[in-house]
Short mmCIF file of C-alpha atoms in Angstrom, two decimals:
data_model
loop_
_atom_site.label_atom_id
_atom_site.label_comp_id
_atom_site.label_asym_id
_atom_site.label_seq_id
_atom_site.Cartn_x
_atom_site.Cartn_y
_atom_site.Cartn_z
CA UNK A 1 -7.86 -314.95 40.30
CA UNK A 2 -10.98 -316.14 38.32
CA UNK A 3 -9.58 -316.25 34.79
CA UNK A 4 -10.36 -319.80 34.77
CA UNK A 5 -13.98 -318.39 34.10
CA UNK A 6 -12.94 -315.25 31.57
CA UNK A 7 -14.44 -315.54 28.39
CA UNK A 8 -12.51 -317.35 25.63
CA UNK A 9 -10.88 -315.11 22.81
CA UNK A 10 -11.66 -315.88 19.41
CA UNK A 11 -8.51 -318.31 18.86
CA UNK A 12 -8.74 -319.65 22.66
CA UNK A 13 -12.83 -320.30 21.34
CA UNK A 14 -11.29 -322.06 17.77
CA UNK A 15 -9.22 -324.26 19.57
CA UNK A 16 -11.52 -325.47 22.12
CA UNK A 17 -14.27 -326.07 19.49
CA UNK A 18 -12.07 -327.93 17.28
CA UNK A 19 -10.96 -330.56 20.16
CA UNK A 20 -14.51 -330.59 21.70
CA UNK A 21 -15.58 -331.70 18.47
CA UNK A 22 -13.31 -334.21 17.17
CA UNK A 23 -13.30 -335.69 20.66
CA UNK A 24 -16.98 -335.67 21.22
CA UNK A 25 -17.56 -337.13 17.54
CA UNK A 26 -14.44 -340.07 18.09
CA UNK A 27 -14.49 -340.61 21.81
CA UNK A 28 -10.49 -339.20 21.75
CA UNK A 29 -8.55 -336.65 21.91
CA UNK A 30 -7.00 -335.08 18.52
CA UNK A 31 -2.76 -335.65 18.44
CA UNK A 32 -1.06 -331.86 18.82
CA UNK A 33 -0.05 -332.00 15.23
CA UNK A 34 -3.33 -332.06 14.23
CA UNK A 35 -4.07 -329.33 16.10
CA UNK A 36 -1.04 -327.16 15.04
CA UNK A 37 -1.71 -327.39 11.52
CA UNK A 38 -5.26 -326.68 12.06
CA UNK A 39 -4.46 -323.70 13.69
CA UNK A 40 -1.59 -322.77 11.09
CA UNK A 41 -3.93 -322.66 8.20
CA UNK A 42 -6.46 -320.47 10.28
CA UNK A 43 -3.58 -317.80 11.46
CA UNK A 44 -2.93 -318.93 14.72
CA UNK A 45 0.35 -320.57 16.05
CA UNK A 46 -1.00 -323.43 18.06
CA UNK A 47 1.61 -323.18 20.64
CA UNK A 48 1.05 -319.66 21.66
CA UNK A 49 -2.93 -320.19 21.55
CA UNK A 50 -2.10 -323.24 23.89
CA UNK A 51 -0.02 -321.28 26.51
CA UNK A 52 -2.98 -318.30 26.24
CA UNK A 53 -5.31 -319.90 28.35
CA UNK A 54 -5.18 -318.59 32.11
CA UNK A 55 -4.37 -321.05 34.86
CA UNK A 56 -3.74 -320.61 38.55
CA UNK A 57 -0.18 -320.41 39.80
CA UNK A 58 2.55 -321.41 40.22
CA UNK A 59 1.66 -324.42 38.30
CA UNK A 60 1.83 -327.73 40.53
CA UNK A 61 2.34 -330.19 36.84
CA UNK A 62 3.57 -328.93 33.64
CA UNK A 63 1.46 -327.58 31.95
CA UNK A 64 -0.61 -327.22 34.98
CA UNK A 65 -4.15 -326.76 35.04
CA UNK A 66 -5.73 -324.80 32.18
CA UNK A 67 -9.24 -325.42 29.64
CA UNK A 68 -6.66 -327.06 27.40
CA UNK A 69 -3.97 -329.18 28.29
CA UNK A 70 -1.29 -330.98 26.55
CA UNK A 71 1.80 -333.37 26.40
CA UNK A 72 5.54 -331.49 26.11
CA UNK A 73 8.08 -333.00 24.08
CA UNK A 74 11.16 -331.29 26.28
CA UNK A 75 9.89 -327.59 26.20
CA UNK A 76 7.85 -327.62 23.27
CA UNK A 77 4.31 -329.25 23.14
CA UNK A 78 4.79 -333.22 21.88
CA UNK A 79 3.40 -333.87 18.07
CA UNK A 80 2.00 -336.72 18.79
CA UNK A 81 0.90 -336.13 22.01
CA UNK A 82 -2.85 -335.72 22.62
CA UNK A 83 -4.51 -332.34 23.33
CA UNK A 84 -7.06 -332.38 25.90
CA UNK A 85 -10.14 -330.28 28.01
CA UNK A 86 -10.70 -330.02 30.83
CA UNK A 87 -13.67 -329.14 33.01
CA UNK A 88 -12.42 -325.39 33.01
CA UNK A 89 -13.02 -325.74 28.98
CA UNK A 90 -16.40 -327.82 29.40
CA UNK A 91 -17.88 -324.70 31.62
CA UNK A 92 -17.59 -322.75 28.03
CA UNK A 93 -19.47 -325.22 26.14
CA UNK A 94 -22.20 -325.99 28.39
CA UNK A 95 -24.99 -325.06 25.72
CA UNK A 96 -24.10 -328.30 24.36
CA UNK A 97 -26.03 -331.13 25.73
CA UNK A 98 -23.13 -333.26 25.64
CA UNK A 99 -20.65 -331.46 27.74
CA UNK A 100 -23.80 -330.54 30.19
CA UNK A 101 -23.55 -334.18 30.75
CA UNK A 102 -20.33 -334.79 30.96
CA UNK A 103 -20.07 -332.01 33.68
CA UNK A 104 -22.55 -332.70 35.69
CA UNK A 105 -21.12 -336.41 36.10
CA UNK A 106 -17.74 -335.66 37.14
CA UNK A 107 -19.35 -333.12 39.31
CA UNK A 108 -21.30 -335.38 40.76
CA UNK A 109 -18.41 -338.08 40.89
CA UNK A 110 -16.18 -335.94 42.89
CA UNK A 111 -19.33 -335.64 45.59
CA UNK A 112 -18.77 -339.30 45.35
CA UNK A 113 -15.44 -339.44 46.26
CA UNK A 114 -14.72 -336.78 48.67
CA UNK A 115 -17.92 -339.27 50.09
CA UNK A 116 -15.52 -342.00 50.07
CA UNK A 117 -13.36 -340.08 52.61
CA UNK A 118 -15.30 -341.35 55.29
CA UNK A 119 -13.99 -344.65 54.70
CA UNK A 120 -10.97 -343.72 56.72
CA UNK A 121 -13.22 -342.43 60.21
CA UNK A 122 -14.25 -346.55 59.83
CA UNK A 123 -10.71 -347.96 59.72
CA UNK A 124 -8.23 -346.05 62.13
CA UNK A 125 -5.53 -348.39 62.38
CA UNK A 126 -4.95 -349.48 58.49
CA UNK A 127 -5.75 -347.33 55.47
CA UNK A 128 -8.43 -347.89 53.75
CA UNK A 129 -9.14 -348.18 49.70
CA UNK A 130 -10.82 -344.52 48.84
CA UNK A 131 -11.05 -345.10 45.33
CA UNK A 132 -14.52 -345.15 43.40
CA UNK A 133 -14.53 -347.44 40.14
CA UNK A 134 -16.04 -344.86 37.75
CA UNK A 135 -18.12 -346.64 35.26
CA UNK A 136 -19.74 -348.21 38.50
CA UNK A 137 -20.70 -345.52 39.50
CA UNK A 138 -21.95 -343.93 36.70
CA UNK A 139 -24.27 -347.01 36.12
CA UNK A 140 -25.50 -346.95 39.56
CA UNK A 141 -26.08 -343.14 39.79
CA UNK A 142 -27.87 -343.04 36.59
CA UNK A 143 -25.26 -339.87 35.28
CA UNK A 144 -23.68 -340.01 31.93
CA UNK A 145 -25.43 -342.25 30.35
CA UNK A 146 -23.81 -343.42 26.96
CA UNK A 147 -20.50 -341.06 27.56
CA UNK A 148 -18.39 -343.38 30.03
CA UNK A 149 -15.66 -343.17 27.62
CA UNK A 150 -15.84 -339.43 27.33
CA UNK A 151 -16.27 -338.78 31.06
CA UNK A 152 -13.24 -340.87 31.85
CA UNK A 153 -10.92 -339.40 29.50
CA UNK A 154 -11.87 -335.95 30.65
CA UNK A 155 -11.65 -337.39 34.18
CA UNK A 156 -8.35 -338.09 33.51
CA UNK A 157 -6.85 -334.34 33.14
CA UNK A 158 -9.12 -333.09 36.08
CA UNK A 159 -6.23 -333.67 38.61
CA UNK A 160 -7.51 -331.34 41.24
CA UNK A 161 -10.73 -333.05 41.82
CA UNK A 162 -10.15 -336.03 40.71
CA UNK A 163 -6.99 -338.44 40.59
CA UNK A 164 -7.68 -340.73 37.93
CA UNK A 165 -6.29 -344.44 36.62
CA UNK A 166 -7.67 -344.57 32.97
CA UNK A 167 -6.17 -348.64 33.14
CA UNK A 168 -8.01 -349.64 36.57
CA UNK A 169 -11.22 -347.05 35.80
CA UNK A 170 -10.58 -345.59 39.42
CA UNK A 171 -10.35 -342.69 41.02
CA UNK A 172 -9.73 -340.91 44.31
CA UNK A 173 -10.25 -337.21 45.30
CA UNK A 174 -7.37 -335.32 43.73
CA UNK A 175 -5.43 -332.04 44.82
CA UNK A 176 -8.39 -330.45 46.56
CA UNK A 177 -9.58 -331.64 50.10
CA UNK A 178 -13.29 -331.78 49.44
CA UNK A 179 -15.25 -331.51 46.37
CA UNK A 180 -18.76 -331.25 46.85
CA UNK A 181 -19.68 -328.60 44.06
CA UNK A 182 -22.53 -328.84 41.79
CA UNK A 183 -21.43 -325.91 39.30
CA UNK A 184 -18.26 -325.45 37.12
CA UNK A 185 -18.29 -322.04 39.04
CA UNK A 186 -18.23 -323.13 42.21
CA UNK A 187 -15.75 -326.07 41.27
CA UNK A 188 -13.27 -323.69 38.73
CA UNK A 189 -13.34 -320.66 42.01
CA UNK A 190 -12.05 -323.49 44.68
CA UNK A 191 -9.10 -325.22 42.32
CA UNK A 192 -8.11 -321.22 41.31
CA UNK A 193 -8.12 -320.49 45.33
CA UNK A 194 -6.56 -323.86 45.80
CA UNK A 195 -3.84 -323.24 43.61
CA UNK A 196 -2.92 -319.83 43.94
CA UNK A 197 -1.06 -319.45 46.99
CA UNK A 198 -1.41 -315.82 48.02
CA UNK A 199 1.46 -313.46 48.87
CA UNK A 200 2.55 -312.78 52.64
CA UNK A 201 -0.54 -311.18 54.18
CA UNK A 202 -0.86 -307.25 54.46
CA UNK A 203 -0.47 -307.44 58.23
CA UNK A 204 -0.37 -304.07 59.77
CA UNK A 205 0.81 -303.13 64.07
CA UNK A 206 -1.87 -301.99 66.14
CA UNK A 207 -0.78 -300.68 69.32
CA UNK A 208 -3.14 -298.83 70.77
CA UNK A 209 -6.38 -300.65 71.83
CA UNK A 210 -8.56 -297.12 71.60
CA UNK A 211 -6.87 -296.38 68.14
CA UNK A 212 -10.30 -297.70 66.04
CA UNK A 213 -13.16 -295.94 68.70
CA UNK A 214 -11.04 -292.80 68.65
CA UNK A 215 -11.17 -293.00 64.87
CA UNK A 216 -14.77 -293.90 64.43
CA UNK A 217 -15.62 -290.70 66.29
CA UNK A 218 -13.55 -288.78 64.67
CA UNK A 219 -15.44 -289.68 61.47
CA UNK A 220 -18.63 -289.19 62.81
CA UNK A 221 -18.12 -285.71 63.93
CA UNK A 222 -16.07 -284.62 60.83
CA UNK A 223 -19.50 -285.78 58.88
CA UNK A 224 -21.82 -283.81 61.37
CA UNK A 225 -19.99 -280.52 60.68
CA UNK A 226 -19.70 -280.88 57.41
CA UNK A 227 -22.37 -283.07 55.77
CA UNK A 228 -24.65 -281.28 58.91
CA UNK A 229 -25.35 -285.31 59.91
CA UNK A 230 -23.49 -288.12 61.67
CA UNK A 231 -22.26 -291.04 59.53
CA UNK A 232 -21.56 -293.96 62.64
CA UNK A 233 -24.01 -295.40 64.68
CA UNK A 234 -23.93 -295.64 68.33
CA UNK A 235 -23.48 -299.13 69.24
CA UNK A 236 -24.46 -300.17 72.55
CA UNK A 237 -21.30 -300.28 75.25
CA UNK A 238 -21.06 -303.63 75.42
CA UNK A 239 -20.61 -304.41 71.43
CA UNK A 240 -18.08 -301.29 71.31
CA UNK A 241 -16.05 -302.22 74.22
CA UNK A 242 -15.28 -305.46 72.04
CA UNK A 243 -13.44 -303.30 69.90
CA UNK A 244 -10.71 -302.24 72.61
CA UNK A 245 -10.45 -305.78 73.69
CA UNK A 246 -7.62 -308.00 72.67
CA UNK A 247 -8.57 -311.74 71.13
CA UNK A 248 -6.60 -314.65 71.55
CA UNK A 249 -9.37 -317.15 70.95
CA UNK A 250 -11.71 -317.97 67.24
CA UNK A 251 -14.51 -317.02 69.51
CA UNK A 252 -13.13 -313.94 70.41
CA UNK A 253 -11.89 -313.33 66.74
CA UNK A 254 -15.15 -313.26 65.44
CA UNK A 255 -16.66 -311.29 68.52
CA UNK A 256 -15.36 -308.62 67.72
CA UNK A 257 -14.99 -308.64 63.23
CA UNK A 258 -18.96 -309.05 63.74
CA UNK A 259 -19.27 -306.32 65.93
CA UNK A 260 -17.09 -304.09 63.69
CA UNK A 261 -18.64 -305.60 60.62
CA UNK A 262 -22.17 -304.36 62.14
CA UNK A 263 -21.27 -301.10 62.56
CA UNK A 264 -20.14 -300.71 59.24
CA UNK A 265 -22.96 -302.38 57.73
CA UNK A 266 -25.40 -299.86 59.98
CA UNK A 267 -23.29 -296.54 59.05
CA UNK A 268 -25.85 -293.90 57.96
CA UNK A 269 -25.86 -293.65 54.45
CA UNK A 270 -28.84 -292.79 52.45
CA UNK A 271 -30.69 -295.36 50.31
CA UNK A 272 -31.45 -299.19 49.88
CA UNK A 273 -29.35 -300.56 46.79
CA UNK A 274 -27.06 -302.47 47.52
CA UNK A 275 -28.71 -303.57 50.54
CA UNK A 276 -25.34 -303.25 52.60
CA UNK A 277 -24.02 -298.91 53.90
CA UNK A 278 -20.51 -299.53 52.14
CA UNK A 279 -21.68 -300.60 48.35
CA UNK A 280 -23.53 -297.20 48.84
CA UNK A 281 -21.18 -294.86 50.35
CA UNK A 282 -18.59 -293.86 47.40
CA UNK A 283 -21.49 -292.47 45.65
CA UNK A 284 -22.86 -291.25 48.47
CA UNK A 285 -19.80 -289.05 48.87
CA UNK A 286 -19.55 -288.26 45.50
CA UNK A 287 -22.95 -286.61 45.53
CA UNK A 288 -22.37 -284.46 48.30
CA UNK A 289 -18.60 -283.81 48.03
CA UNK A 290 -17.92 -283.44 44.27
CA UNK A 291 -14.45 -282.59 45.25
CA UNK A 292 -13.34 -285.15 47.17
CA UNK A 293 -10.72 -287.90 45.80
CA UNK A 294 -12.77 -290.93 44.19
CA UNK A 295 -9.31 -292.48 43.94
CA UNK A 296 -8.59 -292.71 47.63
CA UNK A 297 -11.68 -293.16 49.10
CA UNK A 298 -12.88 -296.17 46.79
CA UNK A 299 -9.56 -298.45 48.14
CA UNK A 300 -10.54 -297.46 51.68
CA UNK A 301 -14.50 -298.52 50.90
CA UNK A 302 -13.00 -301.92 49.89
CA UNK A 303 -10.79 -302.97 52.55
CA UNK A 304 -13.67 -301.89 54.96
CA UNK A 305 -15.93 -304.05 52.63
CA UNK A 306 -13.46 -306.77 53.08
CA UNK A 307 -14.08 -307.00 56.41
CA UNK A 308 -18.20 -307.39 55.99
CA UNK A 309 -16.61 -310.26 53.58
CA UNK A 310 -14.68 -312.21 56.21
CA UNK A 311 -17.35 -311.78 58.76
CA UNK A 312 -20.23 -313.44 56.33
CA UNK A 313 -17.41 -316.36 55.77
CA UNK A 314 -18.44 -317.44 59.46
CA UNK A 315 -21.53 -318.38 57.85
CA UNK A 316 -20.54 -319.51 54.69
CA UNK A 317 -17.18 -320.50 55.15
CA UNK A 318 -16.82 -322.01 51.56
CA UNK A 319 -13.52 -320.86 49.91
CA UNK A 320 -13.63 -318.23 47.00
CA UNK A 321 -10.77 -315.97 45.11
CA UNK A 322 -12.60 -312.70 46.25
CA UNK A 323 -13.06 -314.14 50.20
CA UNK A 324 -8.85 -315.37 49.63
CA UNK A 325 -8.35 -312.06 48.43
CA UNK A 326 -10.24 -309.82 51.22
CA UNK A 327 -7.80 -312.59 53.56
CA UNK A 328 -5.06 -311.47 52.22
CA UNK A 329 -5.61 -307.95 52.19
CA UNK A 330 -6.40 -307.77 55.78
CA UNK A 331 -3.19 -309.13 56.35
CA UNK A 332 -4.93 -312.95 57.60
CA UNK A 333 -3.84 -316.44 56.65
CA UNK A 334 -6.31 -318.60 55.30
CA UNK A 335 -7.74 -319.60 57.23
CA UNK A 336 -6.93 -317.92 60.00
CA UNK A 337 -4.51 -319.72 62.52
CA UNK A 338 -3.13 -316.22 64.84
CA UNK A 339 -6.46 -314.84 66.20
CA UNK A 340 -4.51 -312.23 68.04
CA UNK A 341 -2.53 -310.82 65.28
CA UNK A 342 -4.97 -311.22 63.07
CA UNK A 343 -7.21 -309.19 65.30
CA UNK A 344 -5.04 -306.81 65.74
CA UNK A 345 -4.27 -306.44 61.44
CA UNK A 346 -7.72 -306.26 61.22
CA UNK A 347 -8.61 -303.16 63.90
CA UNK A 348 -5.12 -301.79 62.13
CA UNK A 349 -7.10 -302.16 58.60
CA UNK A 350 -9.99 -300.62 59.74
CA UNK A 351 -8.69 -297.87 61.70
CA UNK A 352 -6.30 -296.88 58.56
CA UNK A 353 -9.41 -296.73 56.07
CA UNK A 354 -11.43 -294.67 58.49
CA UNK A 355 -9.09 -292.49 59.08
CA UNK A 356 -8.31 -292.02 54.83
CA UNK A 357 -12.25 -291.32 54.99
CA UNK A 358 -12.22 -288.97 57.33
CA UNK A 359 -9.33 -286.82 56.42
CA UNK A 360 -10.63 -286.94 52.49
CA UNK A 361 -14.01 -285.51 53.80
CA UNK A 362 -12.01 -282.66 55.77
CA UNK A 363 -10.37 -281.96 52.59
CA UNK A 364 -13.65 -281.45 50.51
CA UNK A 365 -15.54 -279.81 53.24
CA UNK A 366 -15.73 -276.25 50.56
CA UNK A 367 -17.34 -278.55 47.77
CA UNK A 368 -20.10 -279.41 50.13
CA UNK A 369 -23.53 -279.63 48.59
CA UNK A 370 -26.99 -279.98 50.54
CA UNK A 371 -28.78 -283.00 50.82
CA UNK A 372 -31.99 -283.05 48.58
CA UNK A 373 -34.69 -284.37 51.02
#
């Protein structure tokens, strides 16, 4: 989900140099044929270089959104139509002063517009105007000085931040609901999680409300007889009761995915790097079970590590392809809408991963090494 931020290929990097510089030299964009017979005399087919670059699907606007965009002609791109960048192509070329500028301004003209929202909390009864005259604001913020022309041309193909009139000089916030980013990270990781709808969540039956304690100390006694020292903490009986309790409420939701989240995050596992028990306990098992089966523990380490993710999104609740993903994986909507089933898919998750880890330590119990002190 983040190839919007992959590094360019060498004819994905020719391309986007040779528009970036005839449009940053001319204040345009260069026509496709141009472009094609550039790229012809160079080796590349134009077309196929064009349709290379990664975008998030299924695409909303043909060609959807990509570093490069262009005008089709029926199926095939139109000759004289222009070729264009986008942000996702100005986040590559960000050495160059230029394009620093021009990012930061229609970075900091979406902050400006999802601003403009507010409008509507003032005027209940008849909508309000929400667009933002660009050049306006550019003079008035101080941002893009001398590259009005540039910014608003680029503004023009950034249709999921910003929805653009090139004849009025006006925008509005575009596909995305807010826009208050300051990177092209941070922007180019919300329109990919924006525009990728994920498949039907993972969601897995839970039945029985003991299933997870029962496997937690199973764990923690398969690791005391055979790695001679308990893995789980002991949580006090009021955090682990949460997890036999049903949740039908977001409170309640989150009572208990912190609680769980805590006691994987205290599980005993030697050392300090990462900082968190799980980014440490594949090796840890590794070291002292050289037999055990890397390839099933490591997916069971994740999907437990997806649930530290969804617990630190109470905090930080901003969306990203890797918090989507850990969503998804747990078998939650984003965001999350059933608290009970997804409560229940995510004791289901847990339990099922314990339970791998426990069963591939059994297995490896007669590679056992000691711990060096």
């Amino acid at each position: 989900m983040t190839g919007l931020l992959e590094p360019l290929d060498d004819s994905q990097r020719l391309l986007v140099d040779l528009v970036w510089s005839r449009f940053s030299d001319a204040g345009q964009f260069p026509k496709y044929f141009y472009i094609e017979y550039f790229m012809r005399q160079h080796g590349y087919q134009a077309e196929v270089v064009l349709r290379s670059f990664p975008g998030p699907g299924p695409q909303l606007r043909h060609p959807g959104y990509r570093a490069v965009t262009w005008i089709s002609s029926g199926v095939t791109p139109d000759p004289d139509g222009p070729v264009r960048i986008t942000l996702a192509a100005l986040h590559h070329l960000l050495h160059d002063p230029m394009a620093s500028q021009i990012s930061r301004a229609l970075l900091a003209f979406m902050r400006q517009l999802t601003s403009a929202q507010k409008r509507i909390l003032d005027s209940p009864f008849e909508r309000p105007d929400l667009e933002v005259n660009l050049r306006e604001f550019l003079k008035d913020s101080g941002q893009g000085e001398g590259s009005a022309e540039h910014i608003a041309q680029i503004a023009a193909a950034e249709w999921p931040g910003i929805s653009f009139q090139e004849s009025a000089g006006a925008g509005r916030l575009g596909y995305l609901t807010e826009a208050t980013f300051f990177t092209t990270d941070a922007y180019l990781n919300a329109v990919t999680a924006a525009l990728t709808p994920p498949d039907p969540p993972s969601v897995l039956s839970y039945t029985d409300p003991r299933a997870l304690l029962r496997t937690l100390n199973f764990l923690d006694l398969t690791c005391e007889l055979v790695l001679g020292k308990g893995l789980v903490p002991r949580p006090p009986m009021d955090r682990s009761s949460l997890l036999a309790l049903p949740a039908s409420t977001e409170a309640e939701f989150q009572a208990g995915v912190v609680v769980l989240s805590e006691i994987l995050r205290e599980l005993g596992v030697p050392g300090r790097s990462p900082s968190h028990a799980l980014g440490r306990l594949g090796d840890y098992l590794m070291r002292r079970l050289p037999g055990i089966d890397r390839a099933a523990i490591d997916p069971a380490v994740r999907r437990l590590d997806q649930i530290r993710m969804v617990r630190n999104s109470f905090v930080h609740p901003k969306p990203d392809p890797a918090l989507i993903q850990a969503h998804h994986d747990l078998g939650l909507a984003f965001p999350v809408r059933d608290f009970a089933v997804g409560w229940d898919s995510v004791r289901a998750h847990a339990a099922d991963s314990l339970g791998r880890l426990q069963e591939e330590i059994q297995a490896a119990r007669a590679t056992v090494v000691p711990e060096v002190p």
